[in-house]
Coordinates of C-alpha atoms and ligand atoms in Angstrom, one line a residue:
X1 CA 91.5 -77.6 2.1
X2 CA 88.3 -75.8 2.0
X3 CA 86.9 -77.6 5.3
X4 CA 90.3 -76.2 6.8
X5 CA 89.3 -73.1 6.0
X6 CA 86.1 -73.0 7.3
X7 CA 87.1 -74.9 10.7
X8 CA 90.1 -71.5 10.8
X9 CA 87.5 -69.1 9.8
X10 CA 85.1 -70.7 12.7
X11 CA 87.6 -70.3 15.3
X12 CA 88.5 -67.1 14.6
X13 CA 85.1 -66.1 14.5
X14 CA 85.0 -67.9 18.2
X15 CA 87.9 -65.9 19.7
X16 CA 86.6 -62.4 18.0
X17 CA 83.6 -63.6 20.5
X18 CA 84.9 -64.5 23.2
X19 CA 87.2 -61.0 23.1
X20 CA 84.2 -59.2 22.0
X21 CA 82.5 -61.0 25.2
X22 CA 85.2 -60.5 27.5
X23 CA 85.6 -56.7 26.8
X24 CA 81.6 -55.5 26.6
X25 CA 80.9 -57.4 29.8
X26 CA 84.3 -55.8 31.5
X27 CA 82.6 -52.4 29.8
X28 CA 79.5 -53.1 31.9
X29 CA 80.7 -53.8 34.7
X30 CA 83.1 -50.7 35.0
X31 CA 79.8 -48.9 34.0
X32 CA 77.9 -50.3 36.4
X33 CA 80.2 -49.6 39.2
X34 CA 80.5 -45.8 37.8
X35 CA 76.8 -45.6 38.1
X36 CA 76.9 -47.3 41.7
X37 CA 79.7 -45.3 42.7
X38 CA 77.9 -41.6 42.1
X39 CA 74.7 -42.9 43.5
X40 CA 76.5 -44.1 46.5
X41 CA 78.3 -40.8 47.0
X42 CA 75.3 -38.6 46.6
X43 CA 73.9 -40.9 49.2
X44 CA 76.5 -40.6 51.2
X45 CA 76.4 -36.3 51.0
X46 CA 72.7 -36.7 51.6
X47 CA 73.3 -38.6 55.1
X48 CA 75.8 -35.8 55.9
X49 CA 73.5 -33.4 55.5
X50 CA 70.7 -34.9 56.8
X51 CA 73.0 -36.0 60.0
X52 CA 74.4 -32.3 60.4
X53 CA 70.8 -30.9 60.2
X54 CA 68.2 -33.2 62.2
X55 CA 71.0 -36.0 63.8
X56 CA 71.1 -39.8 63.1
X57 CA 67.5 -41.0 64.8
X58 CA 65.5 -38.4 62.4
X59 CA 63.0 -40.7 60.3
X60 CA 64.8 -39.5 57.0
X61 CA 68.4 -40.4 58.1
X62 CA 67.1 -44.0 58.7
X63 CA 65.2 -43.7 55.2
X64 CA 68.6 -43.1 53.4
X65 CA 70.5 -45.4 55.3
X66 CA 67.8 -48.5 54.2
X67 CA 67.9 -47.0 50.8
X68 CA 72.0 -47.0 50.5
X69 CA 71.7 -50.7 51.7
X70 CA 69.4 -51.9 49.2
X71 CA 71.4 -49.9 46.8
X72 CA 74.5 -51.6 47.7
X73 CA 72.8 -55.3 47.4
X74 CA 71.3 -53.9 43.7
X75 CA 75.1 -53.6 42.8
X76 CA 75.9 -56.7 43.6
X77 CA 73.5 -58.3 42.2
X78 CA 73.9 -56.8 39.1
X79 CA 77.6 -57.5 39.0
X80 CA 77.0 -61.2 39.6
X81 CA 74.4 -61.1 37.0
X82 CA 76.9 -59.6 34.5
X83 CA 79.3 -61.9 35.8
X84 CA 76.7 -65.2 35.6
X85 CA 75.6 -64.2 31.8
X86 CA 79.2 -64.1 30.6
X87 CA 80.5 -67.3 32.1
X88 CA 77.2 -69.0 30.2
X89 CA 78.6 -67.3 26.8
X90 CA 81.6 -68.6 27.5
X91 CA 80.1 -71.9 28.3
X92 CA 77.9 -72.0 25.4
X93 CA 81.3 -70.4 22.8
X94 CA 83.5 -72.8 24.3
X95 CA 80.5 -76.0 23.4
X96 CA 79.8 -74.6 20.2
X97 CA 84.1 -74.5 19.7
X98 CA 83.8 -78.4 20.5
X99 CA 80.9 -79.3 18.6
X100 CA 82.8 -77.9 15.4
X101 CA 86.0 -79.9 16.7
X102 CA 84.1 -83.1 17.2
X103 CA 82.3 -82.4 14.1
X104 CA 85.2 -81.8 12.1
X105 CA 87.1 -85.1 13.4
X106 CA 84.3 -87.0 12.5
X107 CA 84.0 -85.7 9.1
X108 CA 88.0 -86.5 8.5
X109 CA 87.4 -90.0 9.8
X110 CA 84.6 -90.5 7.8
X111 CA 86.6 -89.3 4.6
X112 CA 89.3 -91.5 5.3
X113 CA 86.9 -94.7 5.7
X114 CA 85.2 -94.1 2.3
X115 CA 88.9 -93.6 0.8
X116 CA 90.0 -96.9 2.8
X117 CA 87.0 -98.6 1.3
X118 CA 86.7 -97.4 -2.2
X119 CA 90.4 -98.4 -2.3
X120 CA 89.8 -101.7 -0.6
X121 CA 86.9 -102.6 -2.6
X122 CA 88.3 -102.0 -6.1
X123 CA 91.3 -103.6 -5.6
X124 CA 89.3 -106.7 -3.9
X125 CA 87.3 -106.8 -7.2
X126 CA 89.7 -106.0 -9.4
X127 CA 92.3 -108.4 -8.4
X128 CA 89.9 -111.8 -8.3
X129 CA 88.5 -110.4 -11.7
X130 CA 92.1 -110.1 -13.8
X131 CA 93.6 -113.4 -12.5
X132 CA 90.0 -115.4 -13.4
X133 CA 90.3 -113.7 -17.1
X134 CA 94.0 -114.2 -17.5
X135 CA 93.5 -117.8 -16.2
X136 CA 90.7 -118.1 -19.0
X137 CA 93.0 -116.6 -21.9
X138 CA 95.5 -119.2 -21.0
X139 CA 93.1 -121.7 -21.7
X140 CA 92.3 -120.4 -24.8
X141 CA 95.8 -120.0 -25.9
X142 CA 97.2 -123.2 -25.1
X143 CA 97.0 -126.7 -24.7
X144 CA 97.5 -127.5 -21.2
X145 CA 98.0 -131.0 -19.7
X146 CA 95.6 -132.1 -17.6
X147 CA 97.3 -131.3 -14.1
X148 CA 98.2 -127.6 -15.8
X149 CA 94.1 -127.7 -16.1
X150 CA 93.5 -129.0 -12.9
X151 CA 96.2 -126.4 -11.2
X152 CA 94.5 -123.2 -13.1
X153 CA 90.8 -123.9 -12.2
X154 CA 91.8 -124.5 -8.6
X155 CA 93.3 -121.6 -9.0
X156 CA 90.2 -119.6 -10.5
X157 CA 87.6 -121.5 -8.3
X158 CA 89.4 -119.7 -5.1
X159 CA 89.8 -116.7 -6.6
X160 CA 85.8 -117.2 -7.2
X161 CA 85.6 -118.0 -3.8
X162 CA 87.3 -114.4 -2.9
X163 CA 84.7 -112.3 -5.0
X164 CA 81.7 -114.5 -3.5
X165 CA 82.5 -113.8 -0.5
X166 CA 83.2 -110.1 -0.6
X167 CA 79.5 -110.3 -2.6
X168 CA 77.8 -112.1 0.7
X169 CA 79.6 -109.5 2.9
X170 CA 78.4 -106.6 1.2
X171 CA 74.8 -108.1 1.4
X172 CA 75.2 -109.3 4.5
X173 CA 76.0 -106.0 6.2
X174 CA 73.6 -104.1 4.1
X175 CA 71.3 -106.4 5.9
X176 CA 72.3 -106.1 9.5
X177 CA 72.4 -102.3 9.3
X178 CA 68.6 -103.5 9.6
X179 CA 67.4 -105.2 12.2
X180 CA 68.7 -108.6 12.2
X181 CA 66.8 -111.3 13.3
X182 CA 68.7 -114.3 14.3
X183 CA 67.3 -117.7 13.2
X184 CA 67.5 -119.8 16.6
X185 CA 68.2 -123.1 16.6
X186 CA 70.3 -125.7 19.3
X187 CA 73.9 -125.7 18.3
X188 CA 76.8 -127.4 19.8
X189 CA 79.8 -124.5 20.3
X190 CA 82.4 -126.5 20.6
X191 CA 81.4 -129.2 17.7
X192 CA 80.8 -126.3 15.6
X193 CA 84.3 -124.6 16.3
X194 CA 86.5 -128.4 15.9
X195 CA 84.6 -129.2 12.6
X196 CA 85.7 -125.4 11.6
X197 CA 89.1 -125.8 13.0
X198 CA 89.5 -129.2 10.9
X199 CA 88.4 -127.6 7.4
X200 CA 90.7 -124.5 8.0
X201 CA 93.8 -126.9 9.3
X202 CA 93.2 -128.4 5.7
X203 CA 92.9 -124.9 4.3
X204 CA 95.8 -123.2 6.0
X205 CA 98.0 -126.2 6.8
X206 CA 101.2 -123.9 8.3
X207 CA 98.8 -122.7 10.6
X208 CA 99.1 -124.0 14.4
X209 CA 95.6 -124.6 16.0
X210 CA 94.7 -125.2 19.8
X211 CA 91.4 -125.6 21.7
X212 CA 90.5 -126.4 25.0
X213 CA 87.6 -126.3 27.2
X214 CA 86.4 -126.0 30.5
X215 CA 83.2 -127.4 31.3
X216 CA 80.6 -130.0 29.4
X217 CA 78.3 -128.4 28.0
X218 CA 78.2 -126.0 25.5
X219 CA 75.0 -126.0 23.6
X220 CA 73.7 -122.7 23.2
X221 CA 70.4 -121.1 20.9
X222 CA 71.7 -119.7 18.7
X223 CA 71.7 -118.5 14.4
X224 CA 73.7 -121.8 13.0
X225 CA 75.0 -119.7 10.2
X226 CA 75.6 -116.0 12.1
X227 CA 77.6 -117.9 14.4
X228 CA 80.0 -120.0 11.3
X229 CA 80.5 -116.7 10.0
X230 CA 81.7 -115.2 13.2
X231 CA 84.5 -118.2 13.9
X232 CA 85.4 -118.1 10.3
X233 CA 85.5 -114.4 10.1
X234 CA 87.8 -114.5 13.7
X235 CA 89.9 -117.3 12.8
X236 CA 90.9 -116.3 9.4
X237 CA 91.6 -112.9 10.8
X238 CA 93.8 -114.5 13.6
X239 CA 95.9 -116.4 10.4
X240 CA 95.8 -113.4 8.0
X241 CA 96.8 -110.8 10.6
X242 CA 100.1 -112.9 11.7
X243 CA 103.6 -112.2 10.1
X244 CA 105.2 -115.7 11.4
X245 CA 103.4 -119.0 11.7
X246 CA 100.1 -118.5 13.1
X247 CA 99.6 -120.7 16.3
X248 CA 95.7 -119.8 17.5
X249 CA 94.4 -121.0 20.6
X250 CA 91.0 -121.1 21.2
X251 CA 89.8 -121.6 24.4
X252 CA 85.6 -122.1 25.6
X253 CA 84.6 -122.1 29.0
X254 CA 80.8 -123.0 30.1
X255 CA 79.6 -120.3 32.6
X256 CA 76.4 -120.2 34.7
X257 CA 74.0 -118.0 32.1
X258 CA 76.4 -118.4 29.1
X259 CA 79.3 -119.8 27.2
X260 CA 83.1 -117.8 27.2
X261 CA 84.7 -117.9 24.0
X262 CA 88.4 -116.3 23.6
X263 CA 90.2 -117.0 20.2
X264 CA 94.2 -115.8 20.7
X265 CA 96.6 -115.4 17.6
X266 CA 100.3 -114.5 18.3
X267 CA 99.9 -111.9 15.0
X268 CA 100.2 -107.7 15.0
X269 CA 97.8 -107.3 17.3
X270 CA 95.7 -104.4 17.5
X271 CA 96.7 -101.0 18.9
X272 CA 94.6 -99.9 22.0
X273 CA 93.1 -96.8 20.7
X274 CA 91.6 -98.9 17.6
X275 CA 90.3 -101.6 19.7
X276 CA 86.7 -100.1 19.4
X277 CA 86.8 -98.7 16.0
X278 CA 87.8 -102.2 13.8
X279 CA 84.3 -103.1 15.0
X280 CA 83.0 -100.0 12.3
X281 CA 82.0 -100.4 8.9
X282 CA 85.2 -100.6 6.6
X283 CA 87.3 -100.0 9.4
X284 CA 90.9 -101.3 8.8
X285 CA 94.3 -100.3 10.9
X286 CA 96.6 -98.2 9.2
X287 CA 96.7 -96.5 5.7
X288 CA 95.2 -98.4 2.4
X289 CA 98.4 -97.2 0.3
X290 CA 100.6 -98.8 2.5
X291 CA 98.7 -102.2 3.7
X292 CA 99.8 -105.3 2.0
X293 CA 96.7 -107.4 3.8
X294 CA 93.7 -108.1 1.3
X295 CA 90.5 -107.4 3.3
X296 CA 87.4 -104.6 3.4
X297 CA 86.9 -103.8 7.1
X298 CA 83.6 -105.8 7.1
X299 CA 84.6 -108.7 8.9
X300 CA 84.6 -107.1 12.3
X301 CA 81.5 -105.3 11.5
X302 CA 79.9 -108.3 10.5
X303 CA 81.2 -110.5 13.3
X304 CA 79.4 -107.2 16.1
X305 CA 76.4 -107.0 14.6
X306 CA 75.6 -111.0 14.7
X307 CA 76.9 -111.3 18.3
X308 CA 74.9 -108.0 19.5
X309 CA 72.3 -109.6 18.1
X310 CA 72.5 -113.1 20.0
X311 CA 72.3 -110.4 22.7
X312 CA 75.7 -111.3 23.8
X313 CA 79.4 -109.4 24.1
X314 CA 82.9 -108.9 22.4
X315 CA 85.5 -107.6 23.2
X316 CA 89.6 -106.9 22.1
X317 CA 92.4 -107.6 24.5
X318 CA 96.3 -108.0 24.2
X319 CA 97.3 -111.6 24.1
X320 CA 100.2 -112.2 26.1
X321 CA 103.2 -112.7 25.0
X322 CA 101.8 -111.0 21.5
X323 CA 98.9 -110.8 19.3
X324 CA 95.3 -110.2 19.9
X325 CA 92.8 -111.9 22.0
X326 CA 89.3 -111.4 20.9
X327 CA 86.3 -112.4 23.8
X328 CA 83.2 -113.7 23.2
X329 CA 80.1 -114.0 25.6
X330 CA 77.2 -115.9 24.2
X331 CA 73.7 -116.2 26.4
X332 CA 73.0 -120.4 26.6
X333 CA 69.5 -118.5 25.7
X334 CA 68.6 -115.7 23.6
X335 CA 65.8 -114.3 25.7
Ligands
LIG1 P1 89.4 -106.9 7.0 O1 90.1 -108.1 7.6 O2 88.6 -107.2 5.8 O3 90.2 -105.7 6.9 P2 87.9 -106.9 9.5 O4 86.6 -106.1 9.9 O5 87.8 -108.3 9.7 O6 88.2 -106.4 8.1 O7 89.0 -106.3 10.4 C1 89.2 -104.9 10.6 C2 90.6 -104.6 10.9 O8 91.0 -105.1 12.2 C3 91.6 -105.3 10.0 O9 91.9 -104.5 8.8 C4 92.9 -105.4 10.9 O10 93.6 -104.2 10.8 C5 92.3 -105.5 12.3 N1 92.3 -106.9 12.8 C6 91.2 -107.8 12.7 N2 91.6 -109.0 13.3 C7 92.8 -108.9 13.7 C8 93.8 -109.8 14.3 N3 93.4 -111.0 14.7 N4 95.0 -109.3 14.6 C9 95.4 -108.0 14.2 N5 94.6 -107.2 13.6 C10 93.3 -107.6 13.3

């Protein structure tokens, strides 16, 4: 409320100057032409005179008429001088005026991300936390059977899994707001992305996954780890973000200087406008309140920084008929 107030009072300061502007320059220029205007017409009496007494080839006649001339150019350029100066107030009013916009906007988002996250994070903590403790009193309580055991701490060791990685994320990003230097080692792209595929088929066994290739070779330099993390963090996305049964295609293509990979869900998909911001910190679509996906808005960020990093590219399109289609370009070699 109060940075309302102060954007209102700002504006209203910036119209007060831009009328005040408007009206002194018009006041000068009126002045100005006053002060042209009874110089001219003195000038003008003088050359009369002058005429009527000596005629038009005395010396002084031509003296006035060189001196009205150069009295007429002196009025105009002052009047384009008054007219110059207030155009650059304007200019300067009207980039202050967008400054405090663009300021302003940036300070809501900004407001809204740390609201997003701090709701985000507490309920990713809190969550993984309760269900590990109530899953704890129950074994205190009672005497479970041995598959009851087995079914809890299965249970409790993915919800461990949850807060481990929300942990290694925080870290994680904390580091590659540094700079992040990538670990480079030979690594097969498309072994790496079947062996994932086959752990998450296992994991996620209603999801539908595809992938293809063109070309034969697609080992690349590259940060073995960075590189799981961004498949994992893209794939899970593509399954999390998908109302219906998720049916992912990936799809890697070997080009001259560096390998094309595109990873397509049939989920939400992303809305056009917010295809550059889920790449920023905590960034998630839509409202916290109202969001019934479990996530922080580091993934994304995560996934970025490791692939700017490898000195390659990403990128968001549409997937046709639905759902998202995220691109990747990796260089063969990270010069
Ligand atoms: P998180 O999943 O923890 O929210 P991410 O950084 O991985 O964070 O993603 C940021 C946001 O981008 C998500 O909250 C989601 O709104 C959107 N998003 C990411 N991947 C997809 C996808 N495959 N389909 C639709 N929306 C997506």
């Amino acid at each position: 409320m109060r940075k309302i107030r102060l954007r209102l009072l700002s504006y209203v300061v910036m119209l007060y100057m831009l009328m005040a502007s408007g009206w002194w320059s018009y006041l000068l220029f009126s002045k100005n032409q006053m002060a042209f205007e009874a110089q001219s017409s003195m000038m003008v009496l003088q050359l009369g005179a002058e005429e009527r007494a000596n005629g038009k080839e005395s010396p002084r006649y031509i003296d006035l008429l060189e001196k009205r001339a150069a009295l007429e150019a002196k009025n105009e350029r002052q009047e384009w001088m008054i007219l110059g100066e207030t155009m650059v107030f304007i200019g300067i009013l009207f980039a202050g005026l967008y400054l405090i916009d663009r300021g302003y906007r940036k300070e809501v988002e900004a407001t809204r991300q740390r609201r997003n996250f701090l709701l985000s994070i507490s309920h990713e903590l809190k969550s993984p936390i309760a269900s590990i403790k109530l899953i704890l009193q129950t074994f205190l309580k009672r005497n479970l059977s041995p598959e009851q055991i087995n079914k809890f701490s299965s249970g409790a060791l993915k919800e461990t899994e949850r807060l481990e990685k929300l942990v290694t994320d925080l870290l994680l990003s904390a580091k590659l707001e540094e700079a992040f230097e990538p670990h480079l080692e030979d690594l097969d792209l498309l072994e790496l992305t079947n062996s994932l595929i086959t752990d998450l088929r296992l994991k996620y066994p209603t999801a539908h996954f595809s992938c293809e290739q063109n070309g034969t070779q697609f080992n690349i330099e590259a940060d073995i780890s960075g590189i799981t993390s961004v498949l994992l963090n893209l794939l899970e996305n593509a399954i999390k973000y998908c109302k219906t049964a998720p049916f992912i295609q990936v799809f890697l293509e070997e080009k001259e200087e560096y390998i094309e990979l595109k990873i397509a869900d049939n989920g939400m998909g992303i809305p056009e406008r917010e295809k550059k911001q889920v790449f920023e910190k905590f960034y998630r679509v839509g409202n916290e309140d109202t969001r019934s996906t479990k996530g922080t808005g580091l993934g994304l960020y995560i996934v970025n920084k490791i692939i700017q990093a490898h000195r390659g590219t990403i990128s968001i399109e549409d997937n046709v008929p639905e759902g998202t289609r995220f691109k990747i370009q990796l260089p063969i070699k990270v010069k």
